[in-house]
Short mmCIF file of C-alpha atoms in Angstrom, two decimals:
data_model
loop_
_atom_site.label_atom_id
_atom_site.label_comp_id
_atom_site.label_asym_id
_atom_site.label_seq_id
_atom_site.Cartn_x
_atom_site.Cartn_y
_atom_site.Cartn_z
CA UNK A 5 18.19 5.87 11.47
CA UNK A 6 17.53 2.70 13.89
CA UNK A 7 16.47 2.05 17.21
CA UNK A 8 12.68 2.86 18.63
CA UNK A 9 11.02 5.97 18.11
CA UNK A 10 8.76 6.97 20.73
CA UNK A 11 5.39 8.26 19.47
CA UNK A 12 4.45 12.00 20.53
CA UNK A 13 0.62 10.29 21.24
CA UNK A 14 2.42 7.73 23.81
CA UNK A 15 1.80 9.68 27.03
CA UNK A 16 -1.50 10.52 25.84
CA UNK A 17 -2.63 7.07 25.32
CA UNK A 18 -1.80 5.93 28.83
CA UNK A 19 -3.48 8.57 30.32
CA UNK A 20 -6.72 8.00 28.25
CA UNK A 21 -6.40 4.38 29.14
CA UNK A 22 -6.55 5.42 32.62
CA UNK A 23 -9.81 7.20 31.94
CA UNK A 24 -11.85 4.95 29.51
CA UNK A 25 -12.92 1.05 29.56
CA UNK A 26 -11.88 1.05 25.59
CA UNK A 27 -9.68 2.85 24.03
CA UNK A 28 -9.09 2.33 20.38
CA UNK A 29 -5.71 3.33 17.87
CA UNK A 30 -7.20 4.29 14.37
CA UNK A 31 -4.83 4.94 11.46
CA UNK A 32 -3.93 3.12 7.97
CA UNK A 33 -1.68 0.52 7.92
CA UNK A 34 1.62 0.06 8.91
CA UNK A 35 1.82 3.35 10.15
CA UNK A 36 2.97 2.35 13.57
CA UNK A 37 -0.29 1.12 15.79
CA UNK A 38 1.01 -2.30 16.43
CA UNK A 39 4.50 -1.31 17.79
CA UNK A 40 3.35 1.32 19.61
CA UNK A 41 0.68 -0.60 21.63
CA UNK A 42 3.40 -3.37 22.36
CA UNK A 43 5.38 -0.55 23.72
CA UNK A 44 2.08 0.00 25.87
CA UNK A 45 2.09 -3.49 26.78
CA UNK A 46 5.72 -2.99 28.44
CA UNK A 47 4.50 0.37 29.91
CA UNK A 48 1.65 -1.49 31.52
CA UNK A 49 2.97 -5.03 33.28
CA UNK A 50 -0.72 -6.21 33.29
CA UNK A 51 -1.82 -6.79 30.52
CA UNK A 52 -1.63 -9.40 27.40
CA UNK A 53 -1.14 -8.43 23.53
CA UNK A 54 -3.61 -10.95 21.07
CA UNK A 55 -3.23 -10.37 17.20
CA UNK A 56 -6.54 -11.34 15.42
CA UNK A 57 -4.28 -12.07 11.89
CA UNK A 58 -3.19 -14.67 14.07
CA UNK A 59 -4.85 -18.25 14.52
CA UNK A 60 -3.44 -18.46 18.03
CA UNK A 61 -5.12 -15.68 19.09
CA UNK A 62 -8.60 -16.48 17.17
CA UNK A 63 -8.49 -19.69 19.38
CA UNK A 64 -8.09 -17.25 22.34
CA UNK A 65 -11.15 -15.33 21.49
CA UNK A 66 -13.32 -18.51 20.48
CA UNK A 67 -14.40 -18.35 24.55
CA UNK A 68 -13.93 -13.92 25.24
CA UNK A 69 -16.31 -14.70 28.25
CA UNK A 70 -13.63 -16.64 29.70
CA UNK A 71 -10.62 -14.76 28.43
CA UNK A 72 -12.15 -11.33 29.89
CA UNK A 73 -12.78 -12.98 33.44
CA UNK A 74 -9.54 -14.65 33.28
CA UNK A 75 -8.09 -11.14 32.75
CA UNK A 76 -10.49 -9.01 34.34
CA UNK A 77 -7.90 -7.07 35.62
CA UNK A 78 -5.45 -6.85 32.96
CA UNK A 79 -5.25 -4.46 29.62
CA UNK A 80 -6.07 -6.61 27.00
CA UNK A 81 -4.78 -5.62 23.38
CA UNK A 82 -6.56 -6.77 20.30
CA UNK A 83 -4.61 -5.49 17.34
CA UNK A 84 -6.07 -6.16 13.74
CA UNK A 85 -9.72 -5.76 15.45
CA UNK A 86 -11.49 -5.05 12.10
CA UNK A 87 -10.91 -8.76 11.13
CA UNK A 88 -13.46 -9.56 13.89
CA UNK A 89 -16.20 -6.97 14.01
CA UNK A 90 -19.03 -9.29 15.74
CA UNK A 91 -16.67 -9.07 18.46
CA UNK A 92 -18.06 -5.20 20.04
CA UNK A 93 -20.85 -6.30 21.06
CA UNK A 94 -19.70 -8.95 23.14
CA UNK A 95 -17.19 -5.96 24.12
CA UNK A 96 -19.77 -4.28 24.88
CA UNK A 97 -21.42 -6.64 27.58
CA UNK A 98 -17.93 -7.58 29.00
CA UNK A 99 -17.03 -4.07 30.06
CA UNK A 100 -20.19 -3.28 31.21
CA UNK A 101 -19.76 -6.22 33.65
CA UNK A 102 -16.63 -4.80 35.13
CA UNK A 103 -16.64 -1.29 33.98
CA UNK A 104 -13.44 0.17 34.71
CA UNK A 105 -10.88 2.02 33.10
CA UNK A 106 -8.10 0.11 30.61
CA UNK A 107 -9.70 -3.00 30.14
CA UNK A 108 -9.68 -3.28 26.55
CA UNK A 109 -7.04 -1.28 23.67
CA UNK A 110 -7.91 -1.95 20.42
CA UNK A 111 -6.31 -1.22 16.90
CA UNK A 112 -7.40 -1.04 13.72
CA UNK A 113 -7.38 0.31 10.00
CA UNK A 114 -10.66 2.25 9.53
CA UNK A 115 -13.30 0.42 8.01
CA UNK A 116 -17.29 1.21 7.83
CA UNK A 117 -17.42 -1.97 9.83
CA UNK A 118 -15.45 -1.10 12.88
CA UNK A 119 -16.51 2.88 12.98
CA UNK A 120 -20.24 2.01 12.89
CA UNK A 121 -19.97 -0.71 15.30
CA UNK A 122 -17.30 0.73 18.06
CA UNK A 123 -19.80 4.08 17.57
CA UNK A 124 -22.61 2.33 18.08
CA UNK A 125 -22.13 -0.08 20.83
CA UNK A 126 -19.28 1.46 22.98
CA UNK A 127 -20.64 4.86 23.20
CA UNK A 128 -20.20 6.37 26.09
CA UNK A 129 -17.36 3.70 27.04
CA UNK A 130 -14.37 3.91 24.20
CA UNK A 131 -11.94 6.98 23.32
CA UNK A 132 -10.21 7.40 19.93
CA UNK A 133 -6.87 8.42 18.72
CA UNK A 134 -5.74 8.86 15.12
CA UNK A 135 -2.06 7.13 14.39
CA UNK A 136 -0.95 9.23 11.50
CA UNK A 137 2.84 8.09 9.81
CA UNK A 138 5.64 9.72 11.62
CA UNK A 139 4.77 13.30 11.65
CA UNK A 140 8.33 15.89 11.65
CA UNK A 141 8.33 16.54 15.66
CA UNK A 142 9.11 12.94 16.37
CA UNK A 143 11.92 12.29 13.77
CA UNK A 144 14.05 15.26 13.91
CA UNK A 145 16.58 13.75 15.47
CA UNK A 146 16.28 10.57 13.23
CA UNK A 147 16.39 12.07 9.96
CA UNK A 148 17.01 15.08 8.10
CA UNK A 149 13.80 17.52 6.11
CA UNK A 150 14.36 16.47 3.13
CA UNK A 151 14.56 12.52 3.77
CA UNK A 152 11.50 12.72 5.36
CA UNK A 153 9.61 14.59 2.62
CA UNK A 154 11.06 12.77 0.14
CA UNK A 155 10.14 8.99 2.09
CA UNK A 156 7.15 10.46 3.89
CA UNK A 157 6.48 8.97 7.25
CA UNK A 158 5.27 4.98 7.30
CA UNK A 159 8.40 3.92 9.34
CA UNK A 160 9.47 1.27 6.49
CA UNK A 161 9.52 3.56 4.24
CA UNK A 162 11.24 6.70 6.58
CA UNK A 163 13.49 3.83 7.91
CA UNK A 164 14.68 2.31 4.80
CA UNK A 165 18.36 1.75 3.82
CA UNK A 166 18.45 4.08 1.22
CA UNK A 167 15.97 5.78 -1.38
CA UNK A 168 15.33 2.46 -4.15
CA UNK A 169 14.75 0.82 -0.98
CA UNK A 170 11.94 2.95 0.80
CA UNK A 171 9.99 3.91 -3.17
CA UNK A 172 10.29 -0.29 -3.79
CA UNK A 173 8.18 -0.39 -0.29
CA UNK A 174 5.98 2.84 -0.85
CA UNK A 175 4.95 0.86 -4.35
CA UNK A 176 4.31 -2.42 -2.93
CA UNK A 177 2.08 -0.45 -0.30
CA UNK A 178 -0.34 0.94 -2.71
CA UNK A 179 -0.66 -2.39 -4.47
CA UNK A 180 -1.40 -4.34 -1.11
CA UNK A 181 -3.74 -1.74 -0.66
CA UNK A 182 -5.89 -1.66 -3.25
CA UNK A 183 -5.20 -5.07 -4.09
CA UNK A 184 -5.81 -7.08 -0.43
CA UNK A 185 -6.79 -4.02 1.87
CA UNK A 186 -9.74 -2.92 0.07
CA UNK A 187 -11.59 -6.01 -0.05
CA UNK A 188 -10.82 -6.90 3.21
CA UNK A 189 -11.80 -3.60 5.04
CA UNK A 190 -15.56 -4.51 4.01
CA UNK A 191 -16.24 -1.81 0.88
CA UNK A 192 -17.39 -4.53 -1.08
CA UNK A 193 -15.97 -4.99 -4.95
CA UNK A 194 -14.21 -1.81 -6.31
CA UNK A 195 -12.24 -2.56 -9.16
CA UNK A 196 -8.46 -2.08 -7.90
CA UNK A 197 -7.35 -0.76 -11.25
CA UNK A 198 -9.83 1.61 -11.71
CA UNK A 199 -9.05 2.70 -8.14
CA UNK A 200 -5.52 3.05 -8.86
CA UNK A 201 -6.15 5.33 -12.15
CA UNK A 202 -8.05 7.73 -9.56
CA UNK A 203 -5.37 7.44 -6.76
CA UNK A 204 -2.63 8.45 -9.95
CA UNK A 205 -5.29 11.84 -10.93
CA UNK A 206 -5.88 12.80 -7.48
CA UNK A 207 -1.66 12.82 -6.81
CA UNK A 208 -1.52 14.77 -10.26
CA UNK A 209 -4.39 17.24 -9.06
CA UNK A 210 -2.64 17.21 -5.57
CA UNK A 211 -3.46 20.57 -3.52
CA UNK A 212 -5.94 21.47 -6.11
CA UNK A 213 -9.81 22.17 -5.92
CA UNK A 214 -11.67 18.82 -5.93
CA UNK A 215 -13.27 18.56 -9.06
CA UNK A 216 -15.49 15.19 -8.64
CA UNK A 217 -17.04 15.66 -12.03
CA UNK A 218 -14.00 15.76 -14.01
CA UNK A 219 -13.05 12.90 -12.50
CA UNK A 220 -15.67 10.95 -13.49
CA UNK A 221 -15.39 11.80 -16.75
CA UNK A 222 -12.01 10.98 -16.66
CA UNK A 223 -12.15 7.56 -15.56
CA UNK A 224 -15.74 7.00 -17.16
CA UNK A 225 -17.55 6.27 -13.97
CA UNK A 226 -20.63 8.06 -12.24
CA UNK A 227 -19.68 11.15 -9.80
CA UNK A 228 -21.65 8.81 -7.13
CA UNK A 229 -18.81 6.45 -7.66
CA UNK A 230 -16.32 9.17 -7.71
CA UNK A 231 -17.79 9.84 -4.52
CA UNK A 232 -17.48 6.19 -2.91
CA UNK A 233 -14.04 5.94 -3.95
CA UNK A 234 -13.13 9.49 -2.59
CA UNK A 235 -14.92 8.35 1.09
CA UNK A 236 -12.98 5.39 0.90
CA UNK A 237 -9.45 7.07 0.36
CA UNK A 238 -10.42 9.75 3.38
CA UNK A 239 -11.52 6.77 5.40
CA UNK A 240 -8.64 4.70 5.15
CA UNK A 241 -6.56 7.96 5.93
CA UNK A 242 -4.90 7.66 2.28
CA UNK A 243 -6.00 11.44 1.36
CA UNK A 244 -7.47 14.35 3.30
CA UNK A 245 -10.51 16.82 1.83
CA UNK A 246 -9.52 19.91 3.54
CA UNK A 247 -12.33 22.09 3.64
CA UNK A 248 -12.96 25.46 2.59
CA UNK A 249 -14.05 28.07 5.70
CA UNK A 250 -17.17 29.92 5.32
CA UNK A 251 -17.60 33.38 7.12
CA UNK A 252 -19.71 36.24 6.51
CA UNK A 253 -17.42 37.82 3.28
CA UNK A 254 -19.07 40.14 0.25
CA UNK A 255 -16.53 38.29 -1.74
CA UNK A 256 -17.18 35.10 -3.32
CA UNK A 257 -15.65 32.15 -1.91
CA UNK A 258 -14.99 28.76 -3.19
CA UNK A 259 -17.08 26.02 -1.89
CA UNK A 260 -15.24 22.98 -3.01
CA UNK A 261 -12.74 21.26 -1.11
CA UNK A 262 -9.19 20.58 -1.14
CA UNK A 263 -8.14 17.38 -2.21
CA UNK A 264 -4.40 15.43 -0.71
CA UNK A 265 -2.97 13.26 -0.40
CA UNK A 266 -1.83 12.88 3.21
CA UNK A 267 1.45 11.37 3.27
CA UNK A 268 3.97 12.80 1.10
CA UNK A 269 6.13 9.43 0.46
CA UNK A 270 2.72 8.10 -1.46
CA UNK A 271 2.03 11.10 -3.25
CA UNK A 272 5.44 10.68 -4.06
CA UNK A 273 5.57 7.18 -5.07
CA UNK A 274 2.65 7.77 -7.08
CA UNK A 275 4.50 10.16 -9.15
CA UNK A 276 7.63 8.16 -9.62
CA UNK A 277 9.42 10.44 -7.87
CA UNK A 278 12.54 8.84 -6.59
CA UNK A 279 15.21 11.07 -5.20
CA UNK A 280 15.13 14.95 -4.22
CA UNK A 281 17.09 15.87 -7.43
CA UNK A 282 13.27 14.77 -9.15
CA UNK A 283 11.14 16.04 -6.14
CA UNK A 284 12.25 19.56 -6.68
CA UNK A 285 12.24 19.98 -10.27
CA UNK A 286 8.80 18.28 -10.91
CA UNK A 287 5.49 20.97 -11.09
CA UNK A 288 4.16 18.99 -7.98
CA UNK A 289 7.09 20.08 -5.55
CA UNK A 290 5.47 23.43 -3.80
CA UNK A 291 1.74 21.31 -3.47
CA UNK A 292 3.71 18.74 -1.69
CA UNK A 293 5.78 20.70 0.71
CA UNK A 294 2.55 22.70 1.38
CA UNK A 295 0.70 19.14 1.97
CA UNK A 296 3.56 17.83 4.29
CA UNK A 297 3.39 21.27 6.30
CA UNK A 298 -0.60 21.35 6.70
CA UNK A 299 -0.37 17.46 7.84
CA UNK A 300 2.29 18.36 10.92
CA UNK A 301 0.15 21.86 11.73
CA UNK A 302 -3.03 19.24 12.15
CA UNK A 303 -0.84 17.10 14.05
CA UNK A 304 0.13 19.48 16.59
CA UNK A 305 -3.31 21.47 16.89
CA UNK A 306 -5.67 18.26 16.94
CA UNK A 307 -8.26 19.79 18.93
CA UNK A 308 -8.69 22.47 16.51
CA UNK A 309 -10.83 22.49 13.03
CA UNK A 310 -8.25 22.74 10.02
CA UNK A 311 -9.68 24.62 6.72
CA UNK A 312 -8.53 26.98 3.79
CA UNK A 313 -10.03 30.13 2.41
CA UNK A 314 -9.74 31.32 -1.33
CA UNK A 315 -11.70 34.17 -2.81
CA UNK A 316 -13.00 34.57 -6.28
CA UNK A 317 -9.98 37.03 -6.43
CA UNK A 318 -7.46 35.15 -5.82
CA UNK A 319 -7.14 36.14 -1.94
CA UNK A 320 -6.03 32.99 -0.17
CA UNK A 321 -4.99 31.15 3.20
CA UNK A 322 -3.50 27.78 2.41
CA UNK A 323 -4.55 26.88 6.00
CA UNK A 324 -6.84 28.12 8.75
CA UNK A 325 -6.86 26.42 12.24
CA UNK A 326 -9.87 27.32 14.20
CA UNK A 327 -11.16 26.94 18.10
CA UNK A 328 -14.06 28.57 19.55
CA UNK A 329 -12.90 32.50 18.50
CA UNK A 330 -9.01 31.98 18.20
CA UNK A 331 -7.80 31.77 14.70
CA UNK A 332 -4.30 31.26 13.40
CA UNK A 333 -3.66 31.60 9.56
CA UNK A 334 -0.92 30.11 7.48
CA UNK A 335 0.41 30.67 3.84
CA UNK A 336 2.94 28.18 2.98
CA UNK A 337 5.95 28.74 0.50
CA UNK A 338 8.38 27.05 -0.76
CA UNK A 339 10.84 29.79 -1.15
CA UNK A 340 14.00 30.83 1.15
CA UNK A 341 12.79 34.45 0.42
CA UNK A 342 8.91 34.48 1.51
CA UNK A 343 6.81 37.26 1.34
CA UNK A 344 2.71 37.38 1.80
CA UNK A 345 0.46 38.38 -0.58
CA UNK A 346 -1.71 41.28 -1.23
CA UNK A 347 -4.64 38.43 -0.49
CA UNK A 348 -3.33 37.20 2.63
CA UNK A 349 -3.28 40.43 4.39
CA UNK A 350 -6.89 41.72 3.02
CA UNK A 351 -7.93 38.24 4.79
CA UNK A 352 -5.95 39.27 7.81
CA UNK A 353 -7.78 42.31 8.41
CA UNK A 354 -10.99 40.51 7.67
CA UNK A 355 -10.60 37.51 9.90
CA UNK A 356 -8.52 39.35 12.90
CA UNK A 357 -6.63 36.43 14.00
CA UNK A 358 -5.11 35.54 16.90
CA UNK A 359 -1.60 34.80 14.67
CA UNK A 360 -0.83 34.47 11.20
CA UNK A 361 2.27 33.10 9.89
CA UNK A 362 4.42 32.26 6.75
CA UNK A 363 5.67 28.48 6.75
CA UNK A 364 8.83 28.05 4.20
CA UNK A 365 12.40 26.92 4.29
CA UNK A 366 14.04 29.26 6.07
CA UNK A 367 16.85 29.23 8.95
CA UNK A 368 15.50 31.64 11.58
CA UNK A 369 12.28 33.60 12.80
CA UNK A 370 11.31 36.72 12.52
CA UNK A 371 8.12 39.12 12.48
CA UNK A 372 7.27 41.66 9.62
CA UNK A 373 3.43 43.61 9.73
CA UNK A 374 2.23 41.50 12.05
CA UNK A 375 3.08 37.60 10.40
CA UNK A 376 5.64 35.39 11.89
CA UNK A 377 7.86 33.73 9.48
CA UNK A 378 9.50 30.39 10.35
CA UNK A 379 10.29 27.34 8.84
CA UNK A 380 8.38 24.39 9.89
CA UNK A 381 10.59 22.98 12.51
CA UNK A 382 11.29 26.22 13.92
CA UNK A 383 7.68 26.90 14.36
CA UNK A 384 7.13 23.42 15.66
CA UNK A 385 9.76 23.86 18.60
CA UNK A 386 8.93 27.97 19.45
CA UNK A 387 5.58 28.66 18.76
CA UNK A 388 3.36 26.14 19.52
CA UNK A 389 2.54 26.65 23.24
CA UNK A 390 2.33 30.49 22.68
CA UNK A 391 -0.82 29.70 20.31
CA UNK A 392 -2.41 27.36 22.15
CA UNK A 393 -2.31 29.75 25.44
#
């Protein structure tokens, strides 16, 4: 596995550039944002690349009045932009100067800090993309399933030698995290050990109802901390609450969320879960595969609204994408012989959607009663188009 990997959001960040004074990359750390907007840079002859971790580029920035009208007409690329949050609105008054498209790409790990003041002062003017890890469609050729299941996607870790290699990074990721990241991304003191016990229960409860009062109990803390720490982990993009839909049913539903985390290399890591001899033999196995499934179906629908449905009887959809009336339905299984459940065709008659399908590891695609069945790459290479028509 070597060489670049082009990003499947590449394309679609030049042509947003083209269309907006700001555009901004948004995902955690070293998940890709600063080599893919140095890639932009050699897309996009005009422009300069400034990292604000570096003092070179702070002294850059002491005079942005200057810099901007120095490069009024170039791209310029601020990477690391959370470290200098004062900076939007002089952003702000320096596009609206000179407002036209691609004059400023910025990148940065999500923090309360740069949300609230990008939102806030370059409304109207800024568009954003999520960089997730590397999702399946762009590392097919790269690596095999399992490899990236097992690594997950941060390239260090998918990109690693071998397996000691890529867990020894995934582990001195979470401690950088909650050791340096935390404080620095402006949540003010959280105790990183504390934070750590929750991060070890929430990959233990992985794929399971969210149950912030157990929690608390569990690590002795308030559910309003529970609750902080929880915001914290969805906005860093460590974990994702997947929500659960809501339609007009006579059965009950459940109202509590779904609680994962998002990249299956941490969950693993977590876990201590070091080759795929211990992947498929430990209880968390089918929650993961499910997780790593639901993360590339959001990945290649992101216009649509991602939930789950569960009824007091057991009736389930492990994922529901949604967009204005279309629906498409997915049950997930780890099993080379799927079938669907009693549940998930009550829900299909229910819901009417426009597709439902069974996700598992299988070697070819096929359609019984009205569900597709496909593995996960298959779908990802046949179906897509045909449900977003």
């Amino acid at each position: 596995m070597h060489g670049y990997i082009q990003r499947a959001c590449f394309n679609s960040i030049l042509h947003q550039i083209k269309r907006y004074p700001a555009v901004a990359l948004l995902g955690p750390r070293q998940s890709g944002k600063s080599t893919l907007a140095q890639e932009v840079q050699k897309q996009i002859k005009k422009s300069i690349y400034l990292d604000l971790q570096d003092p070179r580029s702070l002294l850059r920035l002491e005079d942005p009045i200057a810099l901007f009208e120095q490069h009024e007409k170039n791209l310029i690329i601020l990477d690391e932009i959370q470290k200098k949050p004062e900076f939007f609105p002089i952003l702000r008054s320096l596009i609206d100067k000179k407002r036209h498209p691609g004059r400023v790409l910025i990148l940065g790990s999500a923090s309360p800090n740069l949300i609230k003041q990008s939102s806030e002062t370059l409304a109207g003017r800024i568009c954003y993309l999520e960089i997730t890890p590397f999702q399946r469609k762009e590392v097919t050729d790269f690596c095999d399933f399992q490899s990236h299941w097992l690594r997950g996607g941060y390239p260090l870790s998918l990109l690693a030698e071998n397996n000691r290699d890529s867990f020894d990074w995934r582990i001195n990721y979470i401690r950088t995290f909650l050791e340096r990241d935390i404080p620095q991304l402006g949540f003010g003191y959280i105790s990183s050990s504390q934070m750590h016990r929750l991060w070890k229960m929430l990959a233990h409860s992985h794929g399971q109802i969210l149950n912030q009062s157990k929690l608390g109990q569990s690590l002795g803390v308030s559910s309003v901390s529970i609750r902080k720490y929880i915001s914290l982990l969805e906005q860093t993009f460590i974990i994702r609450q997947l929500s659960p839909y809501s339609f007009n049913l006579k059965k009950r539903l459940v109202k509590s969320p779904k609680i994962y985390i998002r990249d299956s290399g941490l969950l693993h890591a977590l876990l201590d879960i070091e080759n795929v001899e211990d992947l498929m033999s430990h209880p968390v196995c089918g929650a993961s595969f499910e997780s790593l499934v639901i993360e590339n179906l959001i990945f290649q629908f992101p216009n649509w609204e991602a939930f789950f449905l569960r009824t007091s009887n057991a009736a389930e959809v492990d994922l529901l994408l949604s967009k204005g009336q279309k629906k498409l339905l997915f049950e997930i299984k780890l099993n080379s012989s799927p079938k669907a459940s009693k549940g998930f065709y009550q829900l299909m008659e229910e819901i009417k959607p426009k597709e439902a399908f069974i996700i598992a590891p299988i070697k070819e695609t096929f359609k019984v009663k009205g569900i597709t069945y496909s593995s996960l790459e298959l779908f990802i290479n046949n179906k897509i188009s045909q449900c977003m028509e």
